[in-house]
mmCIF file of C-alpha atoms and ligand atoms in Angstrom:
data_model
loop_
_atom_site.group_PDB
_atom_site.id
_atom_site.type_symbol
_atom_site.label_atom_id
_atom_site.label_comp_id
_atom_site.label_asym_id
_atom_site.label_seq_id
_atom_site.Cartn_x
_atom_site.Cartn_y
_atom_site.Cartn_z
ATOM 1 C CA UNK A 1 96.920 -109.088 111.521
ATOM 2 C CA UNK A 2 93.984 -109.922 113.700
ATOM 3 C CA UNK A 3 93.755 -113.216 115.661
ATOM 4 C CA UNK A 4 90.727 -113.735 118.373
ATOM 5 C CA UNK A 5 90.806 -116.613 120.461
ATOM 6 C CA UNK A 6 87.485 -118.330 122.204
ATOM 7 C CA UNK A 7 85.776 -115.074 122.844
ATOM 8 C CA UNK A 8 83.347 -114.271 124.869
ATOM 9 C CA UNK A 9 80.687 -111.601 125.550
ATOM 10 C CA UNK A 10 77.779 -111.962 128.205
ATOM 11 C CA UNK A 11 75.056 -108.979 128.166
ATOM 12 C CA UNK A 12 73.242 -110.155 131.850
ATOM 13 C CA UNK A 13 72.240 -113.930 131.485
ATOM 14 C CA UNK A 14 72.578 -113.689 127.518
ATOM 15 C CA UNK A 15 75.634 -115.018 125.840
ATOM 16 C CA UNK A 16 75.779 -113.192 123.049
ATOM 17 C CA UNK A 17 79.140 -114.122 121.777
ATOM 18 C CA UNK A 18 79.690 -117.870 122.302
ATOM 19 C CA UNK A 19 83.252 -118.911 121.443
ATOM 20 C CA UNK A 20 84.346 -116.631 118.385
ATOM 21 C CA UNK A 21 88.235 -117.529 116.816
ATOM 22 C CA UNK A 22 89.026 -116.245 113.438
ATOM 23 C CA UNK A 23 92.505 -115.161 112.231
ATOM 24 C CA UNK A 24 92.743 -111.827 109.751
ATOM 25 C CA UNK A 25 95.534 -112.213 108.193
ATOM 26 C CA UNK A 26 97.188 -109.017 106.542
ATOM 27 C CA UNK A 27 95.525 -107.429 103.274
ATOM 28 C CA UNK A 28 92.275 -109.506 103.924
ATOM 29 C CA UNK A 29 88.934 -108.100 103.523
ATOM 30 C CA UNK A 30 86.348 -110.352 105.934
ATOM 31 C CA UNK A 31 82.947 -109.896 105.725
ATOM 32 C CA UNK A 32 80.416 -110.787 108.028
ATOM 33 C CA UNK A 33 77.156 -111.884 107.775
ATOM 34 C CA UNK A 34 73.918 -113.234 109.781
ATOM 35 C CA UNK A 35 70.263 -112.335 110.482
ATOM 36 C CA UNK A 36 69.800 -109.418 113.170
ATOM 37 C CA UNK A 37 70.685 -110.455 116.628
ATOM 38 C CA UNK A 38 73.242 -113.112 115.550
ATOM 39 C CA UNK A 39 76.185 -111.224 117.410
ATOM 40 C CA UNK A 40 77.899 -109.325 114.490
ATOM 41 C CA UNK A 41 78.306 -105.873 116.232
ATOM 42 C CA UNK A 42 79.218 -107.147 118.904
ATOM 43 C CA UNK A 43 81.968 -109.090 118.011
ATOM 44 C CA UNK A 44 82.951 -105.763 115.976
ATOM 45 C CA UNK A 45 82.976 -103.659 119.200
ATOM 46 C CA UNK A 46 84.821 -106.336 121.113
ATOM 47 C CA UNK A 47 87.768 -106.211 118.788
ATOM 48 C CA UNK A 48 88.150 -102.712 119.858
ATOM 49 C CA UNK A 49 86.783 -102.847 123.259
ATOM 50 C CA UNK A 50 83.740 -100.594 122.697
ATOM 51 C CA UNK A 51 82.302 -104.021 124.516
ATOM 52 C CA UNK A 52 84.360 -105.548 127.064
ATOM 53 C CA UNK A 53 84.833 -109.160 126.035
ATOM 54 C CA UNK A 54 84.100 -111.896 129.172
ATOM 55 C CA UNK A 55 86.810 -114.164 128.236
ATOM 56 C CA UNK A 56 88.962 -115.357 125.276
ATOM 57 C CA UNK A 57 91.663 -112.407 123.796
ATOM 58 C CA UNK A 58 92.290 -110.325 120.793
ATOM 59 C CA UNK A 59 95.287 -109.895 118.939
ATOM 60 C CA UNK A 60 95.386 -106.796 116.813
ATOM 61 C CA UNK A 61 98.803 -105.874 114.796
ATOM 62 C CA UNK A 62 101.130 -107.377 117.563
ATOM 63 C CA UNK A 63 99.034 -105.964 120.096
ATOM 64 C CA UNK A 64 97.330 -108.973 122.577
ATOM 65 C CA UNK A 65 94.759 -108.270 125.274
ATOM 66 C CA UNK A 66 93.169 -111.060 127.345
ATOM 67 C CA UNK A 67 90.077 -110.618 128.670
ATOM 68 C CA UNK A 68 88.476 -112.359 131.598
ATOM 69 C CA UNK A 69 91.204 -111.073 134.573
ATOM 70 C CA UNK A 70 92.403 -107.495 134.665
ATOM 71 C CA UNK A 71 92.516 -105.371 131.876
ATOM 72 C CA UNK A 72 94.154 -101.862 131.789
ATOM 73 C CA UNK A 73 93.303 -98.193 130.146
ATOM 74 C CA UNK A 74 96.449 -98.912 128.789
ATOM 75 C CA UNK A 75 95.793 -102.324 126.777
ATOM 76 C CA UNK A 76 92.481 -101.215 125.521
ATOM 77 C CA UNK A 77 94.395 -97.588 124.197
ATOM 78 C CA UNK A 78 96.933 -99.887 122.464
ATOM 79 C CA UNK A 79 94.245 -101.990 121.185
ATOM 80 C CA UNK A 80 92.257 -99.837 120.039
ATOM 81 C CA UNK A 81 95.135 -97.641 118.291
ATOM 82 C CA UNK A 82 95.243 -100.594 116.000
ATOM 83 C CA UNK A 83 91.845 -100.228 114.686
ATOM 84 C CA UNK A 84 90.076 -97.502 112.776
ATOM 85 C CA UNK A 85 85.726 -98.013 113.022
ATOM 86 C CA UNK A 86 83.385 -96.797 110.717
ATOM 87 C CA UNK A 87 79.880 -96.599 112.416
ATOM 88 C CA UNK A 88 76.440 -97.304 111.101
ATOM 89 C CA UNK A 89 75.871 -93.764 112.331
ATOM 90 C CA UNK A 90 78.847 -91.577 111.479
ATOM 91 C CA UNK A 91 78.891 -89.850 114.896
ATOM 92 C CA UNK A 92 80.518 -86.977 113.814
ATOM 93 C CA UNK A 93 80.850 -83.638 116.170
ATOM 94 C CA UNK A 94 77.696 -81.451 114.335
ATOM 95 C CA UNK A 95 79.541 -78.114 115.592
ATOM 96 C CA UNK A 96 82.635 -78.973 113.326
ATOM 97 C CA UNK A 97 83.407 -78.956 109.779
ATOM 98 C CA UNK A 98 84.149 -82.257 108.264
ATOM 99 C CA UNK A 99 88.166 -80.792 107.882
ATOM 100 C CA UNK A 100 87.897 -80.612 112.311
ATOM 101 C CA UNK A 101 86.269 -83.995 112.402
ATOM 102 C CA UNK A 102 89.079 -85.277 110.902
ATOM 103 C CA UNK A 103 91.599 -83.266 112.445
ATOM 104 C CA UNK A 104 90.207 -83.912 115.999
ATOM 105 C CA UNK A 105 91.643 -87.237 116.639
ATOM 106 C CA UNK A 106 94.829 -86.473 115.226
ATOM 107 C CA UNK A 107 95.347 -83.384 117.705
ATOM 108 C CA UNK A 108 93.844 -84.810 120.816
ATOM 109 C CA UNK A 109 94.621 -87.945 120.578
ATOM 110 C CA UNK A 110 97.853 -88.202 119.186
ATOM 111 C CA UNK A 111 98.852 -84.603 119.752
ATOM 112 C CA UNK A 112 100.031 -83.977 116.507
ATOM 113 C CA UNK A 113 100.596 -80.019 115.898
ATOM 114 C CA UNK A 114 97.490 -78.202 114.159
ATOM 115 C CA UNK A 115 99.070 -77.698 110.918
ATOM 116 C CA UNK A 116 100.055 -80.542 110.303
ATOM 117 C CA UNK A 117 96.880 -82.416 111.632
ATOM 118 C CA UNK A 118 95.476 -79.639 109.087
ATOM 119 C CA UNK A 119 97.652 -81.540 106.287
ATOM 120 C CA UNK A 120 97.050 -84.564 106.792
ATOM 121 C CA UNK A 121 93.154 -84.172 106.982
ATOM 122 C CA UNK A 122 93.077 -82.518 103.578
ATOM 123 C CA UNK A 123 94.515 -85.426 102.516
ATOM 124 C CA UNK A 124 92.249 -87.879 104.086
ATOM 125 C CA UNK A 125 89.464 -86.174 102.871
ATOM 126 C CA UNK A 126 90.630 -85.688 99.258
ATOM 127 C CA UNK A 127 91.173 -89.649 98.799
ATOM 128 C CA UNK A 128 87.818 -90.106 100.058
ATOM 129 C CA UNK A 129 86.234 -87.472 97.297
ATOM 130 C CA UNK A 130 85.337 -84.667 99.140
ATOM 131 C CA UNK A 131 88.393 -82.483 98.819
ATOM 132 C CA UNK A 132 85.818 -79.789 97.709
ATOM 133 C CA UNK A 133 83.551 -80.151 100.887
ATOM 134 C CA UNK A 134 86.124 -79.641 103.693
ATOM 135 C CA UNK A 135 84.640 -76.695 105.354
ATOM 136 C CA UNK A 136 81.340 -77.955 105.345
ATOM 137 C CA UNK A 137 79.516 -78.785 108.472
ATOM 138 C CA UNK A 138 77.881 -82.594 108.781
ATOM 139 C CA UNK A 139 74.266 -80.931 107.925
ATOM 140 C CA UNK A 140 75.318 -79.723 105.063
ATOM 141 C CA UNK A 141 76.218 -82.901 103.453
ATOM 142 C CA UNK A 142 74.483 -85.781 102.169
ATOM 143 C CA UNK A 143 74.696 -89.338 104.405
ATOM 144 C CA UNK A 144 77.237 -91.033 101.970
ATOM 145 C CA UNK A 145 79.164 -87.815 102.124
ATOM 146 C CA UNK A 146 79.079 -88.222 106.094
ATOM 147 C CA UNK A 147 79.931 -91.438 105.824
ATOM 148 C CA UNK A 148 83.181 -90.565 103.760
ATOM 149 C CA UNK A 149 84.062 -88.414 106.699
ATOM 150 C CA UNK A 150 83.878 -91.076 109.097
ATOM 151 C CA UNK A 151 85.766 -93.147 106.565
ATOM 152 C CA UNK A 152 88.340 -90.139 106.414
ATOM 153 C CA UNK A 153 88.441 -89.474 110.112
ATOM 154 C CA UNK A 154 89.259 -93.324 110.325
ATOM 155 C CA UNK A 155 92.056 -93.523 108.157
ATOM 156 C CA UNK A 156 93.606 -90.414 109.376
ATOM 157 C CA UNK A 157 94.609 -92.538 112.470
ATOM 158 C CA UNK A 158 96.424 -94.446 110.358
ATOM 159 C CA UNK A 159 95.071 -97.892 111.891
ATOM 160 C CA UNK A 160 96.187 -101.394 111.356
ATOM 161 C CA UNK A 161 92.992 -102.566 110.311
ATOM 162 C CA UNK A 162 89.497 -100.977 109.669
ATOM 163 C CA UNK A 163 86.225 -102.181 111.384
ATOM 164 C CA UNK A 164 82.904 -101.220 109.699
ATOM 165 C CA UNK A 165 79.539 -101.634 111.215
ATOM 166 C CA UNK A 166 76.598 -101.810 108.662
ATOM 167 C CA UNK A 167 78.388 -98.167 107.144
ATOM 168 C CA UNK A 168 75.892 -98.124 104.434
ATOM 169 C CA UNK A 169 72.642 -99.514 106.289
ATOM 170 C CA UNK A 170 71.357 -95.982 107.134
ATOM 171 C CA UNK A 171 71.895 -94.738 103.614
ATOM 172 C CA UNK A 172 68.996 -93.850 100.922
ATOM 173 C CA UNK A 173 69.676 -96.185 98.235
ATOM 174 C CA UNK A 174 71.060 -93.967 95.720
ATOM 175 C CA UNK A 175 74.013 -92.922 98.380
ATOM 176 C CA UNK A 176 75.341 -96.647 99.061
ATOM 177 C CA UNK A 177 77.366 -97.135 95.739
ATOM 178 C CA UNK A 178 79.623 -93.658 96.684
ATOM 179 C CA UNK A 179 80.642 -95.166 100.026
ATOM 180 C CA UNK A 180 80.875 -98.641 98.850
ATOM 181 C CA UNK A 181 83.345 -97.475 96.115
ATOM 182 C CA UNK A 182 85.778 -95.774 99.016
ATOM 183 C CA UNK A 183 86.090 -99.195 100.740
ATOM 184 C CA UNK A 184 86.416 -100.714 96.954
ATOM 185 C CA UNK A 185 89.276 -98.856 96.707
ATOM 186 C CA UNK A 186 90.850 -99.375 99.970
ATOM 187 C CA UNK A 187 90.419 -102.839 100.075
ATOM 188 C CA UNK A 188 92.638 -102.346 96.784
ATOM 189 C CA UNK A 189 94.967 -100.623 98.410
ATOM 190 C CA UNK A 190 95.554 -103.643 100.539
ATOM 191 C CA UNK A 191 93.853 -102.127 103.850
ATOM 192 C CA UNK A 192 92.957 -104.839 106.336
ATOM 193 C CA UNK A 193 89.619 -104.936 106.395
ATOM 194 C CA UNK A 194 86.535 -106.384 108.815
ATOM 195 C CA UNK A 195 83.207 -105.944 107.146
ATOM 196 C CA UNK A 196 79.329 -105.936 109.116
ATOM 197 C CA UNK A 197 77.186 -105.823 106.328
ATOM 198 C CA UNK A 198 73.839 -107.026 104.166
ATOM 199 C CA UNK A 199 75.425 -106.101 101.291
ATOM 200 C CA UNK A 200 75.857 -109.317 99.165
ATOM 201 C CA UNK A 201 77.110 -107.546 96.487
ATOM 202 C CA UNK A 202 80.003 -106.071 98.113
ATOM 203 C CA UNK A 203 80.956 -109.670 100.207
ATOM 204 C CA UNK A 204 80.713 -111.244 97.104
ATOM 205 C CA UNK A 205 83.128 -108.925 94.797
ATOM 206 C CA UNK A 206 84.857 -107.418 97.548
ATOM 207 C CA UNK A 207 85.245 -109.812 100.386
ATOM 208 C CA UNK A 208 88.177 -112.424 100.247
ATOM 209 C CA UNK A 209 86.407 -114.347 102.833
ATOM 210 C CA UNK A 210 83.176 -114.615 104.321
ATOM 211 C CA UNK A 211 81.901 -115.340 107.850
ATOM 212 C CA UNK A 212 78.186 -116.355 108.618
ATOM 213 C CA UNK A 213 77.301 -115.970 112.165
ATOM 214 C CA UNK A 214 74.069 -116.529 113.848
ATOM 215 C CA UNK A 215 73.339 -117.086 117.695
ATOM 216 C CA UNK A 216 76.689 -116.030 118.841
ATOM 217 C CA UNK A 217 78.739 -118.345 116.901
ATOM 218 C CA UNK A 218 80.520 -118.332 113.418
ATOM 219 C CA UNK A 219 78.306 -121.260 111.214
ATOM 220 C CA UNK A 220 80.365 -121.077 108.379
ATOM 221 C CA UNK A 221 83.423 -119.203 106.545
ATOM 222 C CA UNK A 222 84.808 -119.926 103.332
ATOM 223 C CA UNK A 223 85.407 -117.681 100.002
ATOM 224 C CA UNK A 224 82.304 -116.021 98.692
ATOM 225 C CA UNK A 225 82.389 -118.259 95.939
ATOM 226 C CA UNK A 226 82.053 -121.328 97.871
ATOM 227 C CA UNK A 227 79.921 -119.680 100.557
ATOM 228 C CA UNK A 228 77.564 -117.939 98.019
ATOM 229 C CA UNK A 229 77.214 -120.956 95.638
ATOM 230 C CA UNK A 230 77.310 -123.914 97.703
ATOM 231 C CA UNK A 231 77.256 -122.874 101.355
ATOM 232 C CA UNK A 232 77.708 -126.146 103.568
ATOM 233 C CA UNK A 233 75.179 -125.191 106.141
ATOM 234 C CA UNK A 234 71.679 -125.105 105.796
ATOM 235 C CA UNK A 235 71.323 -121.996 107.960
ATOM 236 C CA UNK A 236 73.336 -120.109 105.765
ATOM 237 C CA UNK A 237 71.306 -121.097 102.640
ATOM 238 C CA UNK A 238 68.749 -120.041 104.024
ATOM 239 C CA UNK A 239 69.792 -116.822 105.338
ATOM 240 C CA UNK A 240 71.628 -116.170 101.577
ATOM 241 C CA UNK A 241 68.199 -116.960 100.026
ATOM 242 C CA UNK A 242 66.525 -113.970 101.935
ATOM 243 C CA UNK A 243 68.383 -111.895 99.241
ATOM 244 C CA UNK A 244 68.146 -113.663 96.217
HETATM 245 P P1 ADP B 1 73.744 -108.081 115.167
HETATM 246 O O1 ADP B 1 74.799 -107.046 114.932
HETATM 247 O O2 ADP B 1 74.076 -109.400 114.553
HETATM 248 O O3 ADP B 1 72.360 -107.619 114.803
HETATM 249 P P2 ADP B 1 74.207 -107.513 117.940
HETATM 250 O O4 ADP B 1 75.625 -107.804 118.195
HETATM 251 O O5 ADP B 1 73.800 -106.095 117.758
HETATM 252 O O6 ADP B 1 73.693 -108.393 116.729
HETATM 253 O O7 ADP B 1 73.336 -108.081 119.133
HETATM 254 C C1 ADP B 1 73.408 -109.433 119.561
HETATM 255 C C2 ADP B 1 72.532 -109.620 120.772
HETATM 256 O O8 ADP B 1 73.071 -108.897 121.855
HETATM 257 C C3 ADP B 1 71.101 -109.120 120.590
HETATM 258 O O9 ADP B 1 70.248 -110.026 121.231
HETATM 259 C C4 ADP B 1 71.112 -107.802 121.299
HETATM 260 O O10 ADP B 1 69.835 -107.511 121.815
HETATM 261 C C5 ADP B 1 72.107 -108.027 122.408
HETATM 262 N N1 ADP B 1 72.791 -106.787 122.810
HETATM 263 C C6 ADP B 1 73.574 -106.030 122.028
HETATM 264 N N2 ADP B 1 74.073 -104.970 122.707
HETATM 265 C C7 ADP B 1 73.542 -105.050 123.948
HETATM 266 C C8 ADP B 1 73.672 -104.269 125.142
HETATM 267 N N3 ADP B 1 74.450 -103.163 125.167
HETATM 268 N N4 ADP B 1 72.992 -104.668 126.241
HETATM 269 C C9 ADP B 1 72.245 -105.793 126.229
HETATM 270 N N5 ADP B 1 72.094 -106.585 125.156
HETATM 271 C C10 ADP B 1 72.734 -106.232 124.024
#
């Protein structure tokens, strides 16, 4: 479902992203790990092109782009069609209720008629729990509820694959386990799935594979098991011990 070759991202003088290949294969939840800096939201926001990679390519559900030489509105609208993100922040429009933030995408962006955008939001917004909260506005709902909006808004695209960045890293502590239990349930559902996170819970129950990155590269991957229990690398036992 996902394949990135050798890629690349330069910020100035600082390589950020060294020379990233992973393949996602369909159904897989990935999550990645690494201490702050290492490169992780980056490599999220190349996949979609909210960073324009320097070199290497992405392939997202059939989709290719190659970065490096000339690449087109087009391409990145293609690629990024493919993908649904789920933001630390959840960036919703204040000014609408979470039933518009859903619907907004669906109407502008793929100019599907307001009733049925209207439809399919409800629906959206049901799965993720708040079927009762549809006409509320983002300040009148808690952060995990947010979140589940963003989640909503997401899957209302009907991407390929969903990216999340850190989604419950903002949250009080008592909010985490209601957004964590939406991607539980996707990730059941089969939903392709690239993860940014410190939870070690969730990589460890959730994830079906797990990616350590630090300075740009990817150190290790493996199955949480093996990663978790006996990870090969040094820097990653380390890094797992900070949350032991
Ligand atoms: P992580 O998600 O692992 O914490 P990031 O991908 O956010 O790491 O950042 C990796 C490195 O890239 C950091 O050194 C960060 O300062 C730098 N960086 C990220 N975004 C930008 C940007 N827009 N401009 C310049 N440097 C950036």
């Amino acid at each position: 479902m996902i394949t990135v070759r050798n890629l690349q991202k330069q910020f100035d003088d600082h390589l950020v992203l060294r020379d990233i290949s992973l393949e996602v294969p369909k159904g897989e939840v990935v999550a990645i790990l690494g201490p702050s800096g290492s490169g992780k939201t980056t490599l999220l926001r190349c996949l979609n092109v909210l960073e324009m990679p320097n070199g290497g390519s992405v392939t997202i559900g059939g989709e290719t782009v190659e970065f490096g030489g000339k690449v087109t509105k087009q391409d990145i609208a293609k690629l990024r069609s493919q993908t649904g993100m789920v933001f630390q922040q959840h960036n919703l429009f204040p000014h609408f209720t979470a039933l518009e933030n859903v619907m907004e995408g669906l109407v502008t962006v793929k100019r599907v008629p307001r009733l049925k955008a209207r439809a399919t939001a409800e629906m959206f917004l049901t799965k993720v729990g708040l079927g009762d909260k549809m006409n509320l506005y983002p300040f009148q709902l808690s952060g995990g509820q947010q979140q589940r909006v963003g989640i909503a808004r997401a899957l209302a695209m009907e991407p390929q694959v969903m990216l999340f960045d850190e989604p419950t890293s903002a949250l009080d502590p008592e909010l985490v386990q209601e957004v964590l239990k939406v991607m539980k349930e996707l990730a059941a559902e089969g939903m392709t799935m690239v993860v940014v996170t410190h939870e070690m819970r969730f990589a460890r129950s959730i994830a079906n594979r797990v990616i350590f990155m630090e300075g740009g590269y990817i150190v290790e991957e493996g199955q949480p098991e093996q990663v978790f229990q006996s990870p090969r690398e040094e820097r990653t036992k380390q890094f797992l011990q900070l949350f032991e």
